[in-house]
Structure formats: structure tokens, C-alpha cells
Amino acid sequence: MADIISRDGTWSFDGDTVRIVPGSKAHPVRQDLGELAVPLCAVAGVSFEPDRKGGRLRLRLRAGACPVLRAAEGRLKDAADPYQLVVEKDRTGVAEYLVDEIRNALLIEQVPDGPVDGFLLPGPSVPVSGGGGDGTASFDGRTVRLTWNWKAEESKTAGGAVTLTLPEVTGVRWVPAIGLENGSLRFDRGGAVSAAPAKFDPYSLELWGLSKREYTAVLVAAAVLVRMPVPVPPDPAVPALEAAPPPPVPAPAPPADDHDVLLRRLRELGELYEAGILTDEEFATAKRAVLKRL
């Protein structure tokens, strides 16, 4: 076991996992993200950059492994990057030892440093919220909600809070405020990309960069991104013209007077809805059909 404890946080490595715990005064993005367990297979490299005050540890992940880095697309400040650690001068020797241990493990396990096909980290836990500027975004694992504050444009506040179910979201983009340019957190629907400025777009937050808390909008973007359905590519082993299998034959409807079966069906529908398998519309339609038979 190799570990390093500093005011900025704690890193430890047991040969299989790099465990990262943010310090009590770390950037809000790191605080809200919390403890991270990074598997060795997600690591592309590690380095220690010394300076006159001590130095900085940097863990480099394989492209596509972390949903937060994917959502940020290289726009995170050093202080907000969960894979960096400020090291005090009296901890530089420990930092160098930790780097050697991780590098040796990468060599022994022959971990490639190229991109991965899917996320290797789970991303932010839900519910999660973040933002600032003209509103706040929240996500509970199934629904995105945008709520406006008194600084939002009337075109947004007049319509009230905006709710999007996860199947409706086809894209999410986070851009922080840089210099005099405001940032944004945007949600695309139906594959369409809005050309409207974020301050007028009801599916976007406008971020002004007036506080560190605004950066937490990237965690909402990452939580949505990691839970969006991934298109399944066609299997090359299956001929393109092969006929699709016939649809399953639906089970016969229960008799009109079989109340126990119908009540059990209502309970099953409720469980499927709570699990997120049925949409609001699908649940309402199926429920009406069962109630008619009662």
C-alpha cells in the first residue's frame, strides 16, 4: 500500500485501485464528486511535477474512461480536476514513491494507454445538482429539472421550471465561463441542437463564472451522460439481409371477471414504472387498459 496525505486530499494505491479523497477545502467540483476509486485499467499514466512549494501529482486517465472528464472536454481548471493533487514540500518523496508504484503496476499488468469503448468509472452519484448564473440543474437518475432564479430572462421564468425525462435527452454539453464569455449547460432533445443563446434557451443554463459553484454544472452533465443509452452497433456476424425473428405472441388477456389477475397486473405495472422501464405515457395507457377490464 502506498499513500500520500496532504491538505489538498489523500491518494492511496493498493496495486489494483487508486483511491482519491478530496481535502476539506478542495474545489466544490471535487467536494461534490466525493471519493473516487479508479481501477488500474482506467489509468494511462501518472506524473509528479515538482516546484518550489512542493509540486503536483497528476493522474492521466485513458480517453473515455471518466464521464466527468468526458463532459468537461479538457475545460476543467486545475483546482477542479479530481485527478490532480497539490503536494507540500515535505511530501515530495512520498509523491515520487507513489508515482513509481503506479507506473510499475501499469508495466506489470501491461495496461494499454489508448482510449476505451465505454466508461470505466460510474460518474457522479444521483441525485446531483449544480449550476448558477440564471438557474440550477438537477438530475435524479431519471429526470432533468431546470429551475430559474430572479436573474433569468422573462422568457424562461414565464414558462416555469423545465423537466426532461432521460429518454428525451439526446445530448448534453457543458462549457464554463471563460474571460468575458459566459458559459452554459445545454440539453439537446430529439437530436436537435438549439442555435438560441443560452440566456433565452429554456433547455439551457447560462453560466456567468461568478463563483466556483457554477462549475458543479459539469457534474450534472456527467451524471446524465453516463446514464444515456448507448446505441448498440450491428453485429458483423449477422448477415444484413437476414430476416428479423417474428415478434413474440402476446399472452392471452385475462378473463374480465378474474380480478386477482388484473390487480396483480396493476401491481406489476406500478413496479415497472417505478423502475423506470415504462414511461409516463406507456404506464398510463397500460393502466387504463387493465382498469377497463375491471
mmCIF file of C-alpha atoms in Angstrom:
data_model
loop_
_atom_site.group_PDB
_atom_site.id
_atom_site.type_symbol
_atom_site.label_atom_id
_atom_site.label_comp_id
_atom_site.label_asym_id
_atom_site.label_seq_id
_atom_site.Cartn_x
_atom_site.Cartn_y
_atom_site.Cartn_z
ATOM 1 C CA MET A 1 0.000 0.000 0.000
ATOM 2 C CA ALA A 2 1.309 3.431 -0.988
ATOM 3 C CA ASP A 3 -0.431 6.605 0.091
ATOM 4 C CA ILE A 4 0.048 10.325 0.454
ATOM 5 C CA ILE A 5 -1.865 12.686 2.725
ATOM 6 C CA SER A 6 -1.876 16.428 2.093
ATOM 7 C CA ARG A 7 -4.096 19.410 2.861
ATOM 8 C CA ASP A 8 -5.498 19.103 -0.678
ATOM 9 C CA GLY A 9 -6.587 15.495 -0.180
ATOM 10 C CA THR A 10 -5.427 11.886 0.086
ATOM 11 C CA TRP A 11 -4.333 9.412 -2.588
ATOM 12 C CA SER A 12 -3.677 5.738 -1.936
ATOM 13 C CA PHE A 13 -2.779 2.799 -4.162
ATOM 14 C CA ASP A 14 -3.146 -0.890 -3.259
ATOM 15 C CA GLY A 15 -1.880 -2.382 -6.520
ATOM 16 C CA ASP A 16 -5.299 -2.507 -8.184
ATOM 17 C CA THR A 17 -7.040 0.784 -7.395
ATOM 18 C CA VAL A 18 -6.070 4.424 -6.950
ATOM 19 C CA ARG A 19 -8.338 5.806 -4.230
ATOM 20 C CA ILE A 20 -8.778 9.586 -4.204
ATOM 21 C CA VAL A 21 -10.338 11.530 -1.323
ATOM 22 C CA PRO A 22 -10.627 15.344 -1.661
ATOM 23 C CA GLY A 23 -9.470 17.628 1.151
ATOM 24 C CA SER A 24 -11.912 19.647 3.238
ATOM 25 C CA LYS A 25 -11.069 22.849 1.346
ATOM 26 C CA ALA A 26 -10.913 21.363 -2.148
ATOM 27 C CA HIS A 27 -12.774 22.896 -5.103
ATOM 28 C CA PRO A 28 -16.600 22.381 -4.979
ATOM 29 C CA VAL A 29 -16.467 20.057 -8.003
ATOM 30 C CA ARG A 30 -14.103 17.721 -6.165
ATOM 31 C CA GLN A 31 -16.049 18.033 -2.915
ATOM 32 C CA ASP A 32 -19.373 17.176 -4.549
ATOM 33 C CA LEU A 33 -17.865 14.331 -6.568
ATOM 34 C CA GLY A 34 -16.506 12.823 -3.366
ATOM 35 C CA GLU A 35 -14.263 9.792 -3.011
ATOM 36 C CA LEU A 36 -13.153 8.113 -6.237
ATOM 37 C CA ALA A 37 -11.950 4.555 -6.766
ATOM 38 C CA VAL A 38 -10.026 4.495 -10.047
ATOM 39 C CA PRO A 39 -9.269 0.971 -11.332
ATOM 40 C CA LEU A 40 -5.796 0.436 -12.708
ATOM 41 C CA CYS A 41 -7.267 -0.484 -16.104
ATOM 42 C CA ALA A 42 -8.534 3.121 -16.425
ATOM 43 C CA VAL A 43 -5.110 4.703 -15.846
ATOM 44 C CA ALA A 44 -2.960 5.809 -18.779
ATOM 45 C CA GLY A 45 -0.130 7.359 -16.745
ATOM 46 C CA VAL A 46 0.872 9.320 -13.669
ATOM 47 C CA SER A 47 3.396 12.078 -13.012
ATOM 48 C CA PHE A 48 4.738 14.323 -10.283
ATOM 49 C CA GLU A 49 5.618 17.894 -11.241
ATOM 50 C CA PRO A 50 7.876 19.465 -8.590
ATOM 51 C CA ASP A 51 8.016 23.201 -7.908
ATOM 52 C CA ARG A 52 9.499 25.439 -5.215
ATOM 53 C CA LYS A 53 6.481 24.938 -2.920
ATOM 54 C CA GLY A 54 6.334 21.163 -3.347
ATOM 55 C CA GLY A 55 4.636 20.035 -6.525
ATOM 56 C CA ARG A 56 1.568 18.495 -8.119
ATOM 57 C CA LEU A 57 0.515 14.896 -8.730
ATOM 58 C CA ARG A 58 -1.356 14.232 -11.963
ATOM 59 C CA LEU A 59 -3.173 11.018 -12.789
ATOM 60 C CA ARG A 60 -3.823 10.676 -16.521
ATOM 61 C CA LEU A 61 -6.823 8.536 -17.421
ATOM 62 C CA ARG A 62 -7.455 6.693 -20.660
ATOM 63 C CA ALA A 63 -9.677 8.693 -23.019
ATOM 64 C CA GLY A 64 -13.350 7.900 -22.461
ATOM 65 C CA ALA A 65 -12.848 6.220 -19.068
ATOM 66 C CA CYS A 66 -14.273 9.006 -16.877
ATOM 67 C CA PRO A 67 -17.671 10.651 -17.560
ATOM 68 C CA VAL A 68 -16.638 13.852 -15.741
ATOM 69 C CA LEU A 69 -13.603 14.329 -17.978
ATOM 70 C CA ARG A 70 -15.707 13.417 -21.000
ATOM 71 C CA ALA A 71 -18.295 16.068 -20.098
ATOM 72 C CA ALA A 72 -15.592 18.668 -19.398
ATOM 73 C CA GLU A 73 -13.645 18.019 -22.633
ATOM 74 C CA GLY A 74 -10.439 19.485 -21.213
ATOM 75 C CA ARG A 75 -12.089 22.637 -19.822
ATOM 76 C CA LEU A 76 -11.674 21.950 -16.091
ATOM 77 C CA LYS A 77 -9.366 24.245 -14.136
ATOM 78 C CA ASP A 78 -6.509 22.529 -12.307
ATOM 79 C CA ALA A 79 -8.156 23.208 -8.934
ATOM 80 C CA ALA A 80 -11.386 21.490 -10.085
ATOM 81 C CA ASP A 81 -9.669 18.465 -11.672
ATOM 82 C CA PRO A 82 -10.282 15.448 -9.400
ATOM 83 C CA TYR A 83 -7.177 13.732 -10.770
ATOM 84 C CA GLN A 84 -4.711 16.353 -9.533
ATOM 85 C CA LEU A 85 -3.282 16.769 -6.034
ATOM 86 C CA VAL A 86 -1.237 19.662 -4.644
ATOM 87 C CA VAL A 87 1.700 18.251 -2.659
ATOM 88 C CA GLU A 88 3.503 20.098 0.170
ATOM 89 C CA LYS A 89 7.278 20.343 0.124
ATOM 90 C CA ASP A 90 7.757 17.754 2.878
ATOM 91 C CA ARG A 91 5.673 15.194 0.945
ATOM 92 C CA THR A 92 7.570 15.202 -2.367
ATOM 93 C CA GLY A 93 9.449 11.983 -1.578
ATOM 94 C CA VAL A 94 6.189 10.156 -0.825
ATOM 95 C CA ALA A 95 4.671 11.534 -4.042
ATOM 96 C CA GLU A 96 7.573 10.207 -6.114
ATOM 97 C CA TYR A 97 7.263 6.792 -4.433
ATOM 98 C CA LEU A 98 3.525 6.679 -5.223
ATOM 99 C CA VAL A 99 4.268 7.506 -8.869
ATOM 100 C CA ASP A 100 6.812 4.686 -9.070
ATOM 101 C CA GLU A 101 4.355 2.188 -7.565
ATOM 102 C CA ILE A 102 1.589 3.059 -10.037
ATOM 103 C CA ARG A 103 3.953 3.028 -13.008
ATOM 104 C CA ASN A 104 5.377 -0.358 -12.016
ATOM 105 C CA ALA A 105 1.864 -1.789 -11.715
ATOM 106 C CA LEU A 106 0.949 -0.444 -15.168
ATOM 107 C CA LEU A 107 4.016 -2.141 -16.630
ATOM 108 C CA ILE A 108 3.421 -5.443 -14.857
ATOM 109 C CA GLU A 109 -0.264 -5.570 -15.828
ATOM 110 C CA GLN A 110 0.544 -4.257 -19.342
ATOM 111 C CA VAL A 111 -2.323 -1.775 -19.193
ATOM 112 C CA PRO A 112 -2.696 -0.010 -22.569
ATOM 113 C CA ASP A 113 -2.844 3.782 -22.556
ATOM 114 C CA GLY A 114 -5.240 4.109 -25.506
ATOM 115 C CA PRO A 115 -8.923 5.104 -25.429
ATOM 116 C CA VAL A 116 -11.653 2.805 -24.117
ATOM 117 C CA ASP A 117 -15.026 1.934 -25.655
ATOM 118 C CA GLY A 118 -17.077 2.671 -22.541
ATOM 119 C CA PHE A 119 -16.881 4.404 -19.173
ATOM 120 C CA LEU A 120 -14.772 2.624 -16.556
ATOM 121 C CA LEU A 121 -15.901 4.891 -13.716
ATOM 122 C CA PRO A 122 -19.524 5.284 -12.571
ATOM 123 C CA GLY A 123 -19.603 9.076 -12.567
ATOM 124 C CA PRO A 124 -21.360 11.320 -10.027
ATOM 125 C CA SER A 125 -23.920 9.680 -7.768
ATOM 126 C CA VAL A 126 -27.530 10.820 -8.031
ATOM 127 C CA PRO A 127 -29.392 12.890 -7.093
ATOM 128 C CA VAL A 128 -26.979 15.606 -8.176
ATOM 129 C CA SER A 129 -27.430 19.314 -8.738
ATOM 130 C CA GLY A 130 -25.272 22.193 -9.858
ATOM 131 C CA GLY A 131 -25.037 25.401 -11.768
ATOM 132 C CA GLY A 132 -25.571 29.038 -11.035
ATOM 133 C CA GLY A 133 -25.923 32.033 -13.275
ATOM 134 C CA ASP A 134 -29.620 32.151 -14.169
ATOM 135 C CA GLY A 135 -30.672 28.843 -12.620
ATOM 136 C CA THR A 136 -29.899 25.404 -11.264
ATOM 137 C CA ALA A 137 -29.928 21.976 -12.905
ATOM 138 C CA SER A 138 -30.731 18.788 -11.012
ATOM 139 C CA PHE A 139 -30.862 15.125 -12.031
ATOM 140 C CA ASP A 140 -32.258 12.190 -10.060
ATOM 141 C CA GLY A 141 -31.215 9.420 -12.443
ATOM 142 C CA ARG A 142 -34.438 9.594 -14.465
ATOM 143 C CA THR A 143 -35.366 13.264 -14.849
ATOM 144 C CA VAL A 144 -33.503 16.503 -15.512
ATOM 145 C CA ARG A 145 -35.032 19.611 -13.943
ATOM 146 C CA LEU A 146 -34.036 23.203 -14.691
ATOM 147 C CA THR A 147 -35.237 25.828 -12.217
ATOM 148 C CA TRP A 148 -34.768 29.578 -12.727
ATOM 149 C CA ASN A 149 -33.783 32.317 -10.314
ATOM 150 C CA TRP A 150 -34.631 36.023 -10.330
ATOM 151 C CA LYS A 151 -31.746 36.755 -12.706
ATOM 152 C CA ALA A 152 -33.167 34.638 -15.550
ATOM 153 C CA GLU A 153 -34.794 36.190 -18.617
ATOM 154 C CA GLU A 154 -38.582 36.570 -18.523
ATOM 155 C CA SER A 155 -38.891 34.181 -21.475
ATOM 156 C CA LYS A 156 -37.579 31.445 -19.153
ATOM 157 C CA THR A 157 -39.304 32.344 -15.902
ATOM 158 C CA ALA A 158 -42.679 32.762 -17.626
ATOM 159 C CA GLY A 159 -42.679 29.088 -18.599
ATOM 160 C CA GLY A 160 -41.669 27.892 -15.133
ATOM 161 C CA ALA A 161 -39.286 25.058 -14.357
ATOM 162 C CA VAL A 162 -38.401 22.719 -17.223
ATOM 163 C CA THR A 163 -38.469 18.933 -16.832
ATOM 164 C CA LEU A 164 -36.880 16.443 -19.233
ATOM 165 C CA THR A 165 -37.029 12.673 -18.895
ATOM 166 C CA LEU A 166 -33.804 10.840 -19.673
ATOM 167 C CA PRO A 167 -35.118 9.263 -22.930
ATOM 168 C CA GLU A 168 -35.849 12.793 -24.222
ATOM 169 C CA VAL A 169 -32.219 13.900 -23.839
ATOM 170 C CA THR A 170 -30.085 13.185 -26.895
ATOM 171 C CA GLY A 171 -27.101 15.316 -25.929
ATOM 172 C CA VAL A 172 -25.640 17.355 -23.090
ATOM 173 C CA ARG A 173 -22.913 19.996 -23.387
ATOM 174 C CA TRP A 174 -21.092 21.933 -20.661
ATOM 175 C CA VAL A 175 -18.930 24.987 -21.329
ATOM 176 C CA PRO A 176 -17.585 27.106 -18.423
ATOM 177 C CA ALA A 177 -17.419 30.887 -18.483
ATOM 178 C CA ILE A 178 -14.054 31.973 -19.907
ATOM 179 C CA GLY A 179 -12.979 35.597 -19.624
ATOM 180 C CA LEU A 180 -15.856 37.798 -20.755
ATOM 181 C CA GLU A 181 -17.646 34.892 -22.459
ATOM 182 C CA ASN A 182 -20.461 33.322 -20.469
ATOM 183 C CA GLY A 183 -20.668 29.552 -20.222
ATOM 184 C CA SER A 184 -23.633 27.207 -20.472
ATOM 185 C CA LEU A 185 -25.104 23.817 -19.673
ATOM 186 C CA ARG A 186 -27.244 22.714 -22.643
ATOM 187 C CA PHE A 187 -29.548 19.751 -23.149
ATOM 188 C CA ASP A 188 -30.412 18.618 -26.681
ATOM 189 C CA ARG A 189 -33.754 16.957 -27.436
ATOM 190 C CA GLY A 190 -34.689 14.734 -30.351
ATOM 191 C CA GLY A 191 -31.224 15.069 -31.860
ATOM 192 C CA ALA A 192 -31.753 18.804 -32.470
ATOM 193 C CA VAL A 193 -29.076 21.302 -31.391
ATOM 194 C CA SER A 194 -30.502 24.683 -30.407
ATOM 195 C CA ALA A 195 -28.925 27.739 -32.014
ATOM 196 C CA ALA A 196 -30.521 30.133 -29.492
ATOM 197 C CA PRO A 197 -28.265 31.880 -26.952
ATOM 198 C CA ALA A 198 -28.267 30.078 -23.607
ATOM 199 C CA LYS A 199 -29.872 33.073 -21.864
ATOM 200 C CA PHE A 200 -33.042 32.576 -23.975
ATOM 201 C CA ASP A 201 -32.981 28.797 -24.441
ATOM 202 C CA PRO A 202 -35.375 27.107 -21.958
ATOM 203 C CA TYR A 203 -33.287 23.909 -22.114
ATOM 204 C CA SER A 204 -30.026 25.644 -21.143
ATOM 205 C CA LEU A 205 -28.472 27.279 -18.114
ATOM 206 C CA GLU A 206 -26.404 30.382 -18.677
ATOM 207 C CA LEU A 207 -23.259 30.330 -16.513
ATOM 208 C CA TRP A 208 -21.543 33.617 -15.693
ATOM 209 C CA GLY A 209 -18.477 32.324 -13.861
ATOM 210 C CA LEU A 210 -19.065 34.482 -10.792
ATOM 211 C CA SER A 211 -18.444 31.634 -8.322
ATOM 212 C CA LYS A 212 -16.729 28.259 -8.096
ATOM 213 C CA ARG A 213 -20.119 26.631 -7.510
ATOM 214 C CA GLU A 214 -21.087 27.226 -11.139
ATOM 215 C CA TYR A 215 -18.516 24.614 -12.131
ATOM 216 C CA THR A 216 -20.651 21.938 -10.447
ATOM 217 C CA ALA A 217 -22.915 22.016 -13.520
ATOM 218 C CA VAL A 218 -20.328 19.727 -15.126
ATOM 219 C CA LEU A 219 -21.288 17.023 -12.604
ATOM 220 C CA VAL A 220 -24.908 17.159 -13.764
ATOM 221 C CA ALA A 221 -23.703 16.831 -17.362
ATOM 222 C CA ALA A 222 -21.519 13.841 -16.431
ATOM 223 C CA ALA A 223 -24.307 12.110 -14.463
ATOM 224 C CA VAL A 224 -26.672 12.424 -17.438
ATOM 225 C CA LEU A 225 -24.002 11.417 -19.936
ATOM 226 C CA VAL A 226 -23.091 8.184 -18.171
ATOM 227 C CA ARG A 227 -26.757 7.130 -17.960
ATOM 228 C CA MET A 228 -27.783 7.923 -21.525
ATOM 229 C CA PRO A 229 -28.489 4.807 -23.598
ATOM 230 C CA VAL A 230 -25.606 3.771 -25.834
ATOM 231 C CA PRO A 231 -26.583 2.716 -29.391
ATOM 232 C CA VAL A 232 -25.791 -0.959 -29.992
ATOM 233 C CA PRO A 233 -23.781 -1.390 -33.221
ATOM 234 C CA PRO A 234 -24.927 -4.112 -35.646
ATOM 235 C CA ASP A 235 -23.319 -7.493 -35.202
ATOM 236 C CA PRO A 236 -20.984 -8.069 -38.203
ATOM 237 C CA ALA A 237 -21.532 -11.821 -37.850
ATOM 238 C CA VAL A 238 -25.226 -11.440 -38.700
ATOM 239 C CA PRO A 239 -25.986 -11.004 -42.445
ATOM 240 C CA ALA A 240 -27.509 -7.612 -43.181
ATOM 241 C CA LEU A 241 -30.464 -9.109 -45.088
ATOM 242 C CA GLU A 242 -31.267 -11.776 -42.545
ATOM 243 C CA ALA A 243 -34.925 -11.694 -41.637
ATOM 244 C CA ALA A 244 -35.706 -10.467 -38.170
ATOM 245 C CA PRO A 245 -37.260 -13.001 -35.794
ATOM 246 C CA PRO A 246 -41.058 -12.802 -35.539
ATOM 247 C CA PRO A 247 -42.393 -10.708 -32.662
ATOM 248 C CA PRO A 248 -43.374 -12.630 -29.543
ATOM 249 C CA VAL A 249 -47.002 -13.686 -29.358
ATOM 250 C CA PRO A 250 -48.719 -11.691 -26.622
ATOM 251 C CA ALA A 251 -50.164 -13.653 -23.759
ATOM 252 C CA PRO A 252 -53.951 -14.006 -23.827
ATOM 253 C CA ALA A 253 -55.818 -11.373 -21.879
ATOM 254 C CA PRO A 254 -57.213 -12.499 -18.537
ATOM 255 C CA PRO A 255 -60.959 -13.084 -18.256
ATOM 256 C CA ALA A 256 -62.984 -9.994 -17.390
ATOM 257 C CA ASP A 257 -64.043 -11.407 -14.036
ATOM 258 C CA ASP A 258 -60.539 -12.526 -12.909
ATOM 259 C CA HIS A 259 -59.954 -9.617 -10.538
ATOM 260 C CA ASP A 260 -56.956 -11.173 -8.764
ATOM 261 C CA VAL A 261 -55.028 -11.462 -12.031
ATOM 262 C CA LEU A 262 -55.907 -7.904 -13.017
ATOM 263 C CA LEU A 263 -54.906 -6.495 -9.638
ATOM 264 C CA ARG A 264 -51.624 -8.374 -9.807
ATOM 265 C CA ARG A 265 -51.090 -6.894 -13.287
ATOM 266 C CA LEU A 266 -51.652 -3.397 -11.888
ATOM 267 C CA ARG A 267 -49.008 -4.028 -9.221
ATOM 268 C CA GLU A 268 -46.554 -5.288 -11.861
ATOM 269 C CA LEU A 269 -47.152 -2.191 -13.992
ATOM 270 C CA GLY A 270 -46.504 0.017 -10.960
ATOM 271 C CA GLU A 271 -43.214 -1.782 -10.271
ATOM 272 C CA LEU A 272 -42.105 -1.428 -13.911
ATOM 273 C CA TYR A 273 -42.950 2.273 -13.807
ATOM 274 C CA GLU A 274 -41.065 2.841 -10.538
ATOM 275 C CA ALA A 275 -38.046 1.028 -12.014
ATOM 276 C CA GLY A 276 -38.051 3.408 -14.982
ATOM 277 C CA ILE A 277 -38.799 0.688 -17.540
ATOM 278 C CA LEU A 278 -42.150 2.243 -18.522
ATOM 279 C CA THR A 279 -42.526 5.901 -19.492
ATOM 280 C CA ASP A 280 -45.355 8.033 -18.098
ATOM 281 C CA GLU A 281 -47.350 7.585 -21.317
ATOM 282 C CA GLU A 282 -46.767 3.825 -21.514
ATOM 283 C CA PHE A 283 -47.769 3.380 -17.876
ATOM 284 C CA ALA A 284 -50.945 5.464 -18.251
ATOM 285 C CA THR A 285 -52.021 3.562 -21.388
ATOM 286 C CA ALA A 286 -51.423 0.136 -19.877
ATOM 287 C CA LYS A 287 -53.132 1.119 -16.631
ATOM 288 C CA ARG A 288 -56.255 2.319 -18.476
ATOM 289 C CA ALA A 289 -56.438 -0.965 -20.391
ATOM 290 C CA VAL A 290 -56.347 -3.007 -17.177
ATOM 291 C CA LEU A 291 -58.859 -0.789 -15.394
ATOM 292 C CA LYS A 292 -61.322 -1.183 -18.260
ATOM 293 C CA ARG A 293 -61.282 -4.947 -17.742
ATOM 294 C CA LEU A 294 -62.057 -4.447 -14.044
#
